[in-house]
């Protein structure tokens, strides 16, 4: 990992935190998240079940429906 990648990883973590994403969600998982710029790993997220995926999608959709009325 290069210094530039470390900075990019920290920037990504900061941005995700501003969106309310828990920092623990970006580390310790088995799925690598890679930068489209250079292909280096910037996070490691956990795999989740189909049920948890559906719940996340439903929550995002509900938030979108409320947001678009603003």
PDB file of C-alpha atoms in Angstrom:
ATOM      1  CA  UNK A   1       0.000   0.000   0.000  1.00  0.00           C
ATOM      2  CA  UNK A   2       1.405   3.370  -0.986  1.00  0.00           C
ATOM      3  CA  UNK A   3       1.161   6.689   0.822  1.00  0.00           C
ATOM      4  CA  UNK A   4      -1.269   7.880  -1.849  1.00  0.00           C
ATOM      5  CA  UNK A   5      -3.459   4.829  -1.258  1.00  0.00           C
ATOM      6  CA  UNK A   6      -3.371   5.387   2.503  1.00  0.00           C
ATOM      7  CA  UNK A   7      -4.503   8.971   1.943  1.00  0.00           C
ATOM      8  CA  UNK A   8      -7.224   7.785  -0.457  1.00  0.00           C
ATOM      9  CA  UNK A   9      -8.375   5.158   2.064  1.00  0.00           C
ATOM     10  CA  UNK A  10      -8.547   7.785   4.811  1.00  0.00           C
ATOM     11  CA  UNK A  11     -10.428  10.142   2.497  1.00  0.00           C
ATOM     12  CA  UNK A  12     -12.885   7.359   1.647  1.00  0.00           C
ATOM     13  CA  UNK A  13     -13.396   6.564   5.339  1.00  0.00           C
ATOM     14  CA  UNK A  14     -13.965  10.256   6.110  1.00  0.00           C
ATOM     15  CA  UNK A  15     -16.497  10.608   3.307  1.00  0.00           C
ATOM     16  CA  UNK A  16     -18.358   7.468   4.376  1.00  0.00           C
ATOM     17  CA  UNK A  17     -18.425   8.736   7.980  1.00  0.00           C
ATOM     18  CA  UNK A  18     -20.035  11.955   6.756  1.00  0.00           C
ATOM     19  CA  UNK A  19     -22.773   9.763   5.253  1.00  0.00           C
ATOM     20  CA  UNK A  20     -23.267   8.052   8.620  1.00  0.00           C
ATOM     21  CA  UNK A  21     -21.471   4.812   7.741  1.00  0.00           C
ATOM     22  CA  UNK A  22     -19.841   3.207  10.785  1.00  0.00           C
ATOM     23  CA  UNK A  23     -16.055   2.971  10.303  1.00  0.00           C
ATOM     24  CA  UNK A  24     -16.196  -0.661  11.461  1.00  0.00           C
ATOM     25  CA  UNK A  25     -18.244  -1.457   8.354  1.00  0.00           C
ATOM     26  CA  UNK A  26     -15.202  -0.659   6.192  1.00  0.00           C
ATOM     27  CA  UNK A  27     -12.729  -3.006   7.878  1.00  0.00           C
ATOM     28  CA  UNK A  28     -12.437  -6.632   8.854  1.00  0.00           C
ATOM     29  CA  UNK A  29     -14.637  -8.036   6.118  1.00  0.00           C
ATOM     30  CA  UNK A  30     -13.819 -10.615   3.482  1.00  0.00           C
ATOM     31  CA  UNK A  31     -14.823  -8.617   0.399  1.00  0.00           C
ATOM     32  CA  UNK A  32     -12.178  -6.226  -0.884  1.00  0.00           C
ATOM     33  CA  UNK A  33     -13.294  -2.842  -2.160  1.00  0.00           C
ATOM     34  CA  UNK A  34     -10.876  -1.601  -4.791  1.00  0.00           C
ATOM     35  CA  UNK A  35     -10.188   1.860  -6.114  1.00  0.00           C
ATOM     36  CA  UNK A  36     -11.241   2.255  -9.745  1.00  0.00           C
ATOM     37  CA  UNK A  37      -8.282   4.608 -10.114  1.00  0.00           C
ATOM     38  CA  UNK A  38      -5.452   2.208  -9.333  1.00  0.00           C
ATOM     39  CA  UNK A  39      -7.046  -1.076  -8.248  1.00  0.00           C
ATOM     40  CA  UNK A  40      -5.629  -0.964  -4.728  1.00  0.00           C
ATOM     41  CA  UNK A  41      -7.779  -2.097  -1.802  1.00  0.00           C
ATOM     42  CA  UNK A  42      -9.404   0.815   0.041  1.00  0.00           C
ATOM     43  CA  UNK A  43     -11.777  -1.138   2.309  1.00  0.00           C
ATOM     44  CA  UNK A  44     -12.749  -4.658   3.327  1.00  0.00           C
ATOM     45  CA  UNK A  45     -16.470  -5.093   3.851  1.00  0.00           C
ATOM     46  CA  UNK A  46     -18.378  -8.008   5.307  1.00  0.00           C
ATOM     47  CA  UNK A  47     -20.630 -10.259   3.295  1.00  0.00           C
ATOM     48  CA  UNK A  48     -24.254 -10.037   4.385  1.00  0.00           C
ATOM     49  CA  UNK A  49     -27.249 -12.275   3.943  1.00  0.00           C
ATOM     50  CA  UNK A  50     -29.909 -11.830   1.292  1.00  0.00           C
ATOM     51  CA  UNK A  51     -32.331 -10.823   4.052  1.00  0.00           C
ATOM     52  CA  UNK A  52     -29.983  -8.118   5.355  1.00  0.00           C
ATOM     53  CA  UNK A  53     -29.455  -6.930   1.779  1.00  0.00           C
ATOM     54  CA  UNK A  54     -33.209  -6.627   1.269  1.00  0.00           C
ATOM     55  CA  UNK A  55     -33.549  -4.670   4.540  1.00  0.00           C
ATOM     56  CA  UNK A  56     -30.799  -2.253   3.466  1.00  0.00           C
ATOM     57  CA  UNK A  57     -32.393  -1.749   0.050  1.00  0.00           C
ATOM     58  CA  UNK A  58     -35.810  -1.173   1.611  1.00  0.00           C
ATOM     59  CA  UNK A  59     -34.359   1.361   4.077  1.00  0.00           C
ATOM     60  CA  UNK A  60     -32.543   3.189   1.278  1.00  0.00           C
ATOM     61  CA  UNK A  61     -35.695   3.269  -0.828  1.00  0.00           C
ATOM     62  CA  UNK A  62     -37.733   4.637   2.080  1.00  0.00           C
ATOM     63  CA  UNK A  63     -35.113   7.332   2.698  1.00  0.00           C
ATOM     64  CA  UNK A  64     -35.125   8.245  -1.000  1.00  0.00           C
ATOM     65  CA  UNK A  65     -38.911   8.605  -1.054  1.00  0.00           C
ATOM     66  CA  UNK A  66     -38.733  10.992   1.908  1.00  0.00           C
ATOM     67  CA  UNK A  67     -35.729  12.890   0.522  1.00  0.00           C
ATOM     68  CA  UNK A  68     -37.244  13.565  -2.882  1.00  0.00           C
ATOM     69  CA  UNK A  69     -40.077  15.494  -1.234  1.00  0.00           C
ATOM     70  CA  UNK A  70     -37.668  17.986   0.320  1.00  0.00           C
TER      71      UNK A  70
END
